[in-house]
Amino acid sequence: MSTDSSALPVLTAKDFASDQELRWCPRCGDYSILAQMKKVLPKLGIPKENFVFVSGIGCSSRFPYYMNTYGFHGIHGRAPALATGVKVSRPDLSVWVITGDGDALSIGGNHLMHAIRRNIDLKIILFNNQIYGLTKGQYSPTSPLGSRTKSTPMGSVDNPLTPLCVAIGSEATFVARAVDVDIKGLVNTLERAAAHKGTAFVEVYQDCNVFNPGAFEYATDKKLKEDNLIYLEHGKPLIFGKDGQKGIRLNEMKPEIVELGKGISEDDLLFHDEKAEEPSLAFLLSRMRHPEFPEPVGVFRDVEKPVYDDRVNAQVDAAIEDKGEGDLEALFNSGDTWTVT
């Protein structure tokens, strides 16, 4: 969406803060995501009244109440469908979907998949805490195998979903991952998502310190994260580790960890290409999971494809030009009709 930012009032994070009391648990990772979102929106040059936040059910889905924008708190799993209607009918709006791992990947899985494959111009932010927090600690679609929760006291026997795998498998044109307490990385990822034309899918590792504390400690602890994360940069080799001496190379399409300087140079490593039309390497990266591998964070994929809402509205315009404005009254009274008394 383009607009003349010079004619807009200068907005700040405070302009996007609502007067609602925040009802998240103390130290919840949601606070950080909310704070960074309020930092990012003023930079976009979009009038405040042109933002819409749509959510489903869960702790994350309280988000629209805490943003001083237009918003819609929907029902469980249906946020992508509601947001689709908003964006198609009002393509001038910046529409954001706020959801969680339970909301988006269980009852909402079908809606999520089809919104992504259509490439609707939505920004979908999935808070992944690997647990159902609002309903007090049941396992979710992303809970690791063996997780002991209130609904799986002997350990979960479900194979967990990886949100990025679902998104890339659905041909998402923008896919990224961030960590709630990595302020710089989260802000950059949200800015990149906002700038993307099409469905931008962002998974945020978010700590539920009450029902699943420390689930992402390997990605947040300053002493651990350098050996457990790879920060993706377009055109750069996959290097990680405290001293930058470890890397990822491909061995017959399988990733493996290698050490630099032992007959191996940066040229031997896998180079990141977020612009690749073929999503296979992005999918491979999304399959790299701790503790076997360091986990990639940043932008996995950023490609351009036709956008659903543009194509729908182009069809509507073409139909009007061909057949003229429709007559709803005539349509209702066409064919066989009955009068019910």
mmCIF file of C-alpha atoms in Angstrom:
data_model
loop_
_atom_site.group_PDB
_atom_site.id
_atom_site.type_symbol
_atom_site.label_atom_id
_atom_site.label_comp_id
_atom_site.label_asym_id
_atom_site.label_seq_id
_atom_site.Cartn_x
_atom_site.Cartn_y
_atom_site.Cartn_z
ATOM 1 C CA MET A 1 0.000 0.000 0.000
ATOM 2 C CA SER A 2 1.416 3.366 -0.945
ATOM 3 C CA THR A 3 0.500 6.665 0.633
ATOM 4 C CA ASP A 4 1.969 10.143 0.869
ATOM 5 C CA SER A 5 3.644 9.890 4.266
ATOM 6 C CA SER A 6 4.612 13.580 4.138
ATOM 7 C CA ALA A 7 0.933 14.493 4.587
ATOM 8 C CA LEU A 8 0.490 12.232 7.607
ATOM 9 C CA PRO A 9 0.878 13.242 11.236
ATOM 10 C CA VAL A 10 4.036 11.887 12.851
ATOM 11 C CA LEU A 11 2.998 8.794 14.787
ATOM 12 C CA THR A 12 4.728 7.160 17.727
ATOM 13 C CA ALA A 13 4.356 3.891 19.610
ATOM 14 C CA LYS A 14 2.107 5.675 22.125
ATOM 15 C CA ASP A 15 -0.384 6.450 19.366
ATOM 16 C CA PHE A 16 -0.968 2.726 18.920
ATOM 17 C CA ALA A 17 -1.426 1.950 22.632
ATOM 18 C CA SER A 18 -5.057 1.412 23.639
ATOM 19 C CA ASP A 19 -6.590 2.277 27.010
ATOM 20 C CA GLN A 20 -7.318 -1.379 27.799
ATOM 21 C CA GLU A 21 -5.706 -3.103 30.780
ATOM 22 C CA LEU A 22 -3.189 -5.725 29.649
ATOM 23 C CA ARG A 23 -4.415 -9.089 30.873
ATOM 24 C CA TRP A 24 -1.401 -11.304 30.258
ATOM 25 C CA CYS A 25 0.574 -13.038 32.975
ATOM 26 C CA PRO A 26 3.611 -11.154 34.316
ATOM 27 C CA ARG A 27 6.736 -11.693 32.154
ATOM 28 C CA CYS A 28 4.710 -13.289 29.328
ATOM 29 C CA GLY A 29 6.478 -13.077 25.972
ATOM 30 C CA ASP A 30 3.372 -11.455 24.490
ATOM 31 C CA TYR A 31 4.359 -8.139 26.094
ATOM 32 C CA SER A 32 7.513 -7.958 23.995
ATOM 33 C CA ILE A 33 5.702 -8.768 20.751
ATOM 34 C CA LEU A 34 3.112 -6.088 21.485
ATOM 35 C CA ALA A 35 5.814 -3.525 22.286
ATOM 36 C CA GLN A 36 7.748 -4.206 19.082
ATOM 37 C CA MET A 37 4.575 -4.086 16.986
ATOM 38 C CA LYS A 38 3.809 -0.628 18.373
ATOM 39 C CA LYS A 39 7.335 0.448 17.431
ATOM 40 C CA VAL A 40 7.053 -0.847 13.864
ATOM 41 C CA LEU A 41 3.666 0.514 12.783
ATOM 42 C CA PRO A 42 4.562 4.236 13.023
ATOM 43 C CA LYS A 43 7.435 3.634 10.595
ATOM 44 C CA LEU A 44 5.200 2.315 7.814
ATOM 45 C CA GLY A 45 3.755 5.640 6.649
ATOM 46 C CA ILE A 46 0.197 4.325 6.872
ATOM 47 C CA PRO A 47 -2.659 6.260 8.527
ATOM 48 C CA LYS A 48 -3.597 4.728 11.860
ATOM 49 C CA GLU A 49 -7.192 4.244 10.743
ATOM 50 C CA ASN A 50 -5.996 1.976 7.915
ATOM 51 C CA PHE A 51 -4.722 -0.763 10.228
ATOM 52 C CA VAL A 52 -6.885 -3.745 11.159
ATOM 53 C CA PHE A 53 -5.928 -6.536 13.574
ATOM 54 C CA VAL A 54 -7.912 -9.770 13.442
ATOM 55 C CA SER A 55 -7.522 -12.588 15.950
ATOM 56 C CA GLY A 56 -9.067 -15.897 16.948
ATOM 57 C CA ILE A 57 -9.020 -17.401 20.441
ATOM 58 C CA GLY A 58 -6.165 -17.670 22.916
ATOM 59 C CA CYS A 59 -3.814 -15.465 24.915
ATOM 60 C CA SER A 60 -2.359 -14.011 21.720
ATOM 61 C CA SER A 61 -5.825 -13.209 20.435
ATOM 62 C CA ARG A 62 -6.356 -10.465 22.995
ATOM 63 C CA PHE A 63 -3.971 -8.448 20.837
ATOM 64 C CA PRO A 64 -6.622 -6.336 19.016
ATOM 65 C CA TYR A 65 -7.827 -4.934 22.353
ATOM 66 C CA TYR A 66 -4.348 -3.619 23.091
ATOM 67 C CA MET A 67 -3.832 -1.861 19.744
ATOM 68 C CA ASN A 68 -5.404 1.546 19.173
ATOM 69 C CA THR A 69 -6.480 0.531 15.677
ATOM 70 C CA TYR A 70 -9.469 -1.181 14.160
ATOM 71 C CA GLY A 71 -9.714 -4.795 15.197
ATOM 72 C CA PHE A 72 -11.856 -7.910 15.300
ATOM 73 C CA HIS A 73 -11.713 -10.643 17.949
ATOM 74 C CA GLY A 74 -13.028 -13.642 16.054
ATOM 75 C CA ILE A 75 -13.809 -17.229 16.969
ATOM 76 C CA HIS A 76 -11.441 -20.142 17.339
ATOM 77 C CA GLY A 77 -9.273 -20.676 14.248
ATOM 78 C CA ARG A 78 -11.272 -18.455 11.913
ATOM 79 C CA ALA A 79 -9.104 -15.336 11.936
ATOM 80 C CA PRO A 80 -7.634 -15.985 8.443
ATOM 81 C CA ALA A 81 -11.131 -16.303 6.971
ATOM 82 C CA LEU A 82 -12.328 -13.101 8.617
ATOM 83 C CA ALA A 83 -9.199 -11.264 7.585
ATOM 84 C CA THR A 84 -9.634 -12.473 4.008
ATOM 85 C CA GLY A 85 -13.055 -10.841 3.869
ATOM 86 C CA VAL A 86 -11.676 -7.580 5.252
ATOM 87 C CA LYS A 87 -8.765 -7.476 2.798
ATOM 88 C CA VAL A 88 -10.766 -8.412 -0.303
ATOM 89 C CA SER A 89 -13.472 -5.845 0.430
ATOM 90 C CA ARG A 90 -11.013 -3.162 1.548
ATOM 91 C CA PRO A 91 -7.693 -3.753 -0.241
ATOM 92 C CA ASP A 92 -6.466 -0.342 0.924
ATOM 93 C CA LEU A 93 -6.203 -1.564 4.534
ATOM 94 C CA SER A 94 -3.163 -3.097 6.223
ATOM 95 C CA VAL A 95 -4.588 -6.297 7.695
ATOM 96 C CA TRP A 96 -2.774 -8.304 10.377
ATOM 97 C CA VAL A 97 -3.751 -11.712 11.731
ATOM 98 C CA ILE A 98 -2.650 -12.460 15.297
ATOM 99 C CA THR A 99 -2.871 -16.117 16.256
ATOM 100 C CA GLY A 100 -1.276 -18.855 18.353
ATOM 101 C CA ASP A 101 -0.036 -22.375 17.759
ATOM 102 C CA GLY A 102 -3.271 -23.874 19.087
ATOM 103 C CA ASP A 103 -5.615 -21.416 17.381
ATOM 104 C CA ALA A 104 -3.906 -21.556 13.973
ATOM 105 C CA LEU A 105 -2.783 -25.164 13.697
ATOM 106 C CA SER A 106 -5.598 -27.173 15.269
ATOM 107 C CA ILE A 107 -9.142 -26.027 14.557
ATOM 108 C CA GLY A 108 -7.772 -23.235 12.350
ATOM 109 C CA GLY A 109 -5.370 -25.333 10.292
ATOM 110 C CA ASN A 110 -7.571 -25.475 7.217
ATOM 111 C CA HIS A 111 -8.244 -21.726 7.220
ATOM 112 C CA LEU A 112 -4.553 -20.979 7.692
ATOM 113 C CA MET A 113 -3.449 -23.249 4.870
ATOM 114 C CA HIS A 114 -5.892 -21.815 2.336
ATOM 115 C CA ALA A 115 -5.171 -18.191 3.238
ATOM 116 C CA ILE A 116 -1.482 -18.881 2.644
ATOM 117 C CA ARG A 117 -1.897 -20.771 -0.638
ATOM 118 C CA ARG A 118 -4.097 -17.991 -2.034
ATOM 119 C CA ASN A 119 -1.371 -15.428 -1.245
ATOM 120 C CA ILE A 120 -3.779 -12.909 0.244
ATOM 121 C CA ASP A 121 -2.051 -9.690 1.276
ATOM 122 C CA LEU A 122 -2.190 -10.488 5.000
ATOM 123 C CA LYS A 123 0.462 -10.375 7.708
ATOM 124 C CA ILE A 124 0.016 -13.513 9.835
ATOM 125 C CA ILE A 125 1.901 -13.472 13.141
ATOM 126 C CA LEU A 126 1.813 -16.837 14.926
ATOM 127 C CA PHE A 127 2.813 -16.821 18.611
ATOM 128 C CA ASN A 128 4.268 -20.272 19.290
ATOM 129 C CA ASN A 129 4.597 -21.226 22.954
ATOM 130 C CA GLN A 130 4.042 -24.966 22.397
ATOM 131 C CA ILE A 131 1.144 -25.061 24.866
ATOM 132 C CA TYR A 132 -2.484 -24.003 25.362
ATOM 133 C CA GLY A 133 -2.017 -21.154 27.820
ATOM 134 C CA LEU A 134 -5.477 -19.569 28.023
ATOM 135 C CA THR A 135 -7.139 -22.868 28.916
ATOM 136 C CA LYS A 136 -4.424 -23.623 31.455
ATOM 137 C CA GLY A 137 -1.774 -25.917 30.081
ATOM 138 C CA GLN A 138 -2.977 -28.585 27.656
ATOM 139 C CA TYR A 139 -0.621 -29.772 24.923
ATOM 140 C CA SER A 140 -0.845 -28.068 21.551
ATOM 141 C CA PRO A 141 -0.083 -29.064 17.922
ATOM 142 C CA THR A 142 3.513 -27.844 18.392
ATOM 143 C CA SER A 143 4.193 -29.485 21.766
ATOM 144 C CA PRO A 144 7.249 -31.772 21.530
ATOM 145 C CA LEU A 145 6.740 -35.517 21.503
ATOM 146 C CA GLY A 146 6.589 -36.775 25.086
ATOM 147 C CA SER A 147 5.406 -33.469 26.570
ATOM 148 C CA ARG A 148 3.749 -33.982 29.958
ATOM 149 C CA THR A 149 0.851 -31.588 30.282
ATOM 150 C CA LYS A 150 -2.547 -31.526 31.984
ATOM 151 C CA SER A 151 -4.057 -33.300 28.985
ATOM 152 C CA THR A 152 -1.087 -35.644 28.409
ATOM 153 C CA PRO A 153 0.028 -36.656 31.923
ATOM 154 C CA MET A 154 1.956 -39.652 30.576
ATOM 155 C CA GLY A 155 3.515 -37.711 27.718
ATOM 156 C CA SER A 156 2.194 -36.653 24.336
ATOM 157 C CA VAL A 157 2.282 -39.327 21.627
ATOM 158 C CA ASP A 158 1.424 -36.824 18.860
ATOM 159 C CA ASN A 159 4.047 -35.878 16.314
ATOM 160 C CA PRO A 160 4.276 -32.073 16.510
ATOM 161 C CA LEU A 161 3.778 -29.711 13.598
ATOM 162 C CA THR A 162 6.458 -27.227 12.604
ATOM 163 C CA PRO A 163 4.608 -24.003 11.681
ATOM 164 C CA LEU A 164 7.172 -22.959 9.070
ATOM 165 C CA CYS A 165 6.928 -26.349 7.370
ATOM 166 C CA VAL A 166 3.157 -25.875 7.094
ATOM 167 C CA ALA A 167 3.606 -22.384 5.667
ATOM 168 C CA ILE A 168 6.286 -23.335 3.145
ATOM 169 C CA GLY A 169 4.374 -26.469 2.151
ATOM 170 C CA SER A 170 1.404 -24.189 1.436
ATOM 171 C CA GLU A 171 3.633 -22.106 -0.903
ATOM 172 C CA ALA A 172 3.897 -19.056 1.365
ATOM 173 C CA THR A 173 5.637 -16.187 -0.407
ATOM 174 C CA PHE A 174 7.117 -14.780 2.819
ATOM 175 C CA VAL A 175 8.182 -16.946 5.738
ATOM 176 C CA ALA A 176 10.159 -15.860 8.792
ATOM 177 C CA ARG A 177 10.920 -16.768 12.393
ATOM 178 C CA ALA A 178 11.776 -14.503 15.316
ATOM 179 C CA VAL A 179 12.231 -14.815 19.086
ATOM 180 C CA ASP A 180 10.165 -12.730 21.492
ATOM 181 C CA VAL A 181 13.111 -11.312 23.480
ATOM 182 C CA ASP A 182 15.338 -10.681 20.444
ATOM 183 C CA ILE A 183 14.195 -7.091 20.043
ATOM 184 C CA LYS A 184 16.324 -6.193 17.030
ATOM 185 C CA GLY A 185 15.513 -9.393 15.170
ATOM 186 C CA LEU A 186 11.793 -9.190 15.915
ATOM 187 C CA VAL A 187 11.525 -5.564 14.816
ATOM 188 C CA ASN A 188 13.398 -6.266 11.577
ATOM 189 C CA THR A 189 11.219 -9.290 10.849
ATOM 190 C CA LEU A 190 7.970 -7.389 11.437
ATOM 191 C CA GLU A 191 9.195 -4.554 9.195
ATOM 192 C CA ARG A 192 10.073 -7.027 6.452
ATOM 193 C CA ALA A 193 6.679 -8.715 6.779
ATOM 194 C CA ALA A 194 4.863 -5.380 6.592
ATOM 195 C CA ALA A 195 6.701 -4.478 3.393
ATOM 196 C CA HIS A 196 5.852 -7.767 1.664
ATOM 197 C CA LYS A 197 3.060 -7.826 -0.926
ATOM 198 C CA GLY A 198 1.190 -11.077 -0.320
ATOM 199 C CA THR A 199 0.835 -13.421 2.643
ATOM 200 C CA ALA A 200 3.632 -12.828 5.128
ATOM 201 C CA PHE A 201 3.847 -15.628 7.700
ATOM 202 C CA VAL A 202 5.920 -15.006 10.827
ATOM 203 C CA GLU A 203 6.410 -17.499 13.639
ATOM 204 C CA VAL A 204 7.504 -15.946 16.942
ATOM 205 C CA TYR A 205 8.941 -18.161 19.665
ATOM 206 C CA GLN A 206 7.062 -16.892 22.706
ATOM 207 C CA ASP A 207 7.670 -17.994 26.262
ATOM 208 C CA CYS A 208 4.681 -19.035 28.382
ATOM 209 C CA ASN A 209 6.392 -18.676 31.731
ATOM 210 C CA VAL A 210 3.436 -20.162 33.639
ATOM 211 C CA PHE A 211 2.533 -23.357 31.774
ATOM 212 C CA ASN A 212 5.593 -24.015 29.607
ATOM 213 C CA PRO A 213 8.509 -21.992 31.003
ATOM 214 C CA GLY A 214 11.894 -22.237 29.354
ATOM 215 C CA ALA A 215 10.661 -24.017 26.217
ATOM 216 C CA PHE A 216 12.971 -21.823 24.114
ATOM 217 C CA GLU A 217 15.754 -21.245 26.624
ATOM 218 C CA TYR A 218 18.247 -22.582 24.087
ATOM 219 C CA ALA A 219 17.234 -19.671 21.801
ATOM 220 C CA THR A 220 17.061 -16.931 24.453
ATOM 221 C CA ASP A 221 19.863 -17.610 26.946
ATOM 222 C CA LYS A 222 22.843 -15.426 26.022
ATOM 223 C CA LYS A 223 25.251 -18.228 26.927
ATOM 224 C CA LEU A 224 23.482 -20.761 24.710
ATOM 225 C CA LYS A 225 21.848 -19.083 21.737
ATOM 226 C CA GLU A 226 24.960 -18.462 19.623
ATOM 227 C CA ASP A 227 25.527 -22.208 19.358
ATOM 228 C CA ASN A 228 21.844 -22.963 18.857
ATOM 229 C CA LEU A 229 20.707 -20.349 16.332
ATOM 230 C CA ILE A 230 21.672 -19.378 12.789
ATOM 231 C CA TYR A 231 20.798 -15.836 11.762
ATOM 232 C CA LEU A 232 19.764 -15.975 8.120
ATOM 233 C CA GLU A 233 21.104 -13.327 5.742
ATOM 234 C CA HIS A 234 20.336 -13.370 2.038
ATOM 235 C CA GLY A 235 23.396 -14.318 -0.006
ATOM 236 C CA LYS A 236 25.459 -15.196 3.064
ATOM 237 C CA PRO A 237 26.773 -18.615 4.164
ATOM 238 C CA LEU A 238 25.136 -20.398 7.089
ATOM 239 C CA ILE A 239 27.635 -19.744 9.882
ATOM 240 C CA PHE A 240 27.003 -19.966 13.616
ATOM 241 C CA GLY A 241 28.728 -20.496 16.949
ATOM 242 C CA LYS A 242 30.286 -18.169 19.499
ATOM 243 C CA ASP A 243 33.420 -17.749 17.390
ATOM 244 C CA GLY A 244 31.699 -18.076 14.016
ATOM 245 C CA GLN A 245 33.654 -21.233 13.323
ATOM 246 C CA LYS A 246 30.770 -23.600 12.617
ATOM 247 C CA GLY A 247 28.667 -23.854 9.504
ATOM 248 C CA ILE A 248 26.080 -25.870 7.612
ATOM 249 C CA ARG A 249 26.829 -27.592 4.336
ATOM 250 C CA LEU A 250 24.808 -29.995 2.238
ATOM 251 C CA ASN A 251 25.748 -33.625 1.910
ATOM 252 C CA GLU A 252 23.521 -35.166 -0.757
ATOM 253 C CA MET A 253 20.667 -32.796 0.161
ATOM 254 C CA LYS A 254 21.123 -33.469 3.856
ATOM 255 C CA PRO A 255 22.397 -30.675 6.109
ATOM 256 C CA GLU A 256 25.422 -31.368 8.275
ATOM 257 C CA ILE A 257 27.382 -29.348 10.812
ATOM 258 C CA VAL A 258 31.021 -28.698 9.922
ATOM 259 C CA GLU A 259 33.884 -26.727 11.431
ATOM 260 C CA LEU A 260 35.605 -24.041 9.408
ATOM 261 C CA GLY A 261 39.362 -24.042 9.069
ATOM 262 C CA LYS A 262 39.815 -27.807 8.921
ATOM 263 C CA GLY A 263 39.981 -28.109 5.174
ATOM 264 C CA ILE A 264 36.578 -26.429 4.939
ATOM 265 C CA SER A 265 36.037 -22.831 3.860
ATOM 266 C CA GLU A 266 32.967 -20.601 3.672
ATOM 267 C CA ASP A 267 32.636 -21.483 -0.012
ATOM 268 C CA ASP A 268 31.837 -25.071 0.994
ATOM 269 C CA LEU A 269 28.839 -24.006 3.055
ATOM 270 C CA LEU A 270 25.196 -23.634 2.150
ATOM 271 C CA PHE A 271 24.428 -20.050 1.091
ATOM 272 C CA HIS A 272 21.042 -18.632 1.959
ATOM 273 C CA ASP A 273 18.787 -17.587 -0.924
ATOM 274 C CA GLU A 274 15.507 -16.152 0.308
ATOM 275 C CA LYS A 275 14.555 -15.188 -3.269
ATOM 276 C CA ALA A 276 14.655 -18.734 -4.691
ATOM 277 C CA GLU A 277 11.416 -19.558 -6.509
ATOM 278 C CA GLU A 278 11.809 -23.234 -5.623
ATOM 279 C CA PRO A 279 11.009 -23.548 -1.876
ATOM 280 C CA SER A 280 12.909 -26.793 -1.258
ATOM 281 C CA LEU A 281 15.910 -25.211 0.481
ATOM 282 C CA ALA A 282 13.666 -23.011 2.604
ATOM 283 C CA PHE A 283 11.776 -26.142 3.614
ATOM 284 C CA LEU A 284 15.057 -27.882 4.423
ATOM 285 C CA LEU A 285 16.002 -24.998 6.717
ATOM 286 C CA SER A 286 12.620 -25.156 8.435
ATOM 287 C CA ARG A 287 13.305 -28.824 9.258
ATOM 288 C CA MET A 288 16.502 -28.013 11.160
ATOM 289 C CA ARG A 289 15.548 -28.315 14.815
ATOM 290 C CA HIS A 290 17.302 -28.107 18.146
ATOM 291 C CA PRO A 291 19.122 -30.072 19.555
ATOM 292 C CA GLU A 292 20.298 -31.889 16.406
ATOM 293 C CA PHE A 293 20.885 -28.635 14.553
ATOM 294 C CA PRO A 294 21.011 -24.923 15.240
ATOM 295 C CA GLU A 295 17.658 -23.401 14.357
ATOM 296 C CA PRO A 296 17.469 -20.686 11.676
ATOM 297 C CA VAL A 297 15.867 -17.345 12.542
ATOM 298 C CA GLY A 298 15.140 -14.462 10.209
ATOM 299 C CA VAL A 299 13.601 -14.524 6.738
ATOM 300 C CA PHE A 300 13.479 -17.970 5.090
ATOM 301 C CA ARG A 301 11.627 -16.939 1.940
ATOM 302 C CA ASP A 302 10.624 -13.670 0.263
ATOM 303 C CA VAL A 303 9.350 -14.035 -3.297
ATOM 304 C CA GLU A 304 6.789 -12.274 -5.475
ATOM 305 C CA LYS A 305 3.671 -13.920 -6.854
ATOM 306 C CA PRO A 306 0.223 -12.688 -7.918
ATOM 307 C CA VAL A 307 -1.868 -11.552 -4.957
ATOM 308 C CA TYR A 308 -5.324 -12.996 -4.368
ATOM 309 C CA ASP A 309 -7.161 -9.808 -3.402
ATOM 310 C CA ASP A 310 -5.823 -7.974 -6.470
ATOM 311 C CA ARG A 311 -6.990 -10.774 -8.758
ATOM 312 C CA VAL A 312 -10.449 -11.026 -7.168
ATOM 313 C CA ASN A 313 -11.060 -7.300 -7.448
ATOM 314 C CA ALA A 314 -9.771 -7.316 -11.034
ATOM 315 C CA GLN A 315 -12.353 -9.986 -11.862
ATOM 316 C CA VAL A 316 -15.111 -7.935 -10.230
ATOM 317 C CA ASP A 317 -14.103 -4.859 -12.235
ATOM 318 C CA ALA A 318 -14.015 -6.900 -15.442
ATOM 319 C CA ALA A 319 -17.469 -8.340 -14.759
ATOM 320 C CA ILE A 320 -18.918 -4.874 -14.130
ATOM 321 C CA GLU A 321 -17.347 -3.543 -17.316
ATOM 322 C CA ASP A 322 -18.720 -6.487 -19.296
ATOM 323 C CA LYS A 323 -22.206 -6.793 -17.819
ATOM 324 C CA GLY A 324 -22.743 -3.557 -15.909
ATOM 325 C CA GLU A 325 -23.637 -3.041 -12.276
ATOM 326 C CA GLY A 326 -25.645 -5.906 -10.831
ATOM 327 C CA ASP A 327 -29.265 -5.616 -9.726
ATOM 328 C CA LEU A 328 -29.713 -7.462 -6.424
ATOM 329 C CA GLU A 329 -33.496 -7.003 -6.398
ATOM 330 C CA ALA A 330 -33.768 -8.477 -9.883
ATOM 331 C CA LEU A 331 -31.566 -11.402 -8.880
ATOM 332 C CA PHE A 332 -33.716 -12.180 -5.847
ATOM 333 C CA ASN A 333 -36.865 -12.178 -7.971
ATOM 334 C CA SER A 334 -35.490 -14.147 -10.927
ATOM 335 C CA GLY A 335 -36.667 -17.675 -11.714
ATOM 336 C CA ASP A 336 -39.307 -19.325 -9.548
ATOM 337 C CA THR A 337 -40.270 -17.286 -6.487
ATOM 338 C CA TRP A 338 -42.716 -17.884 -3.654
ATOM 339 C CA THR A 339 -44.496 -15.578 -1.275
ATOM 340 C CA VAL A 340 -44.582 -16.990 2.248
ATOM 341 C CA THR A 341 -47.382 -15.704 4.511
#
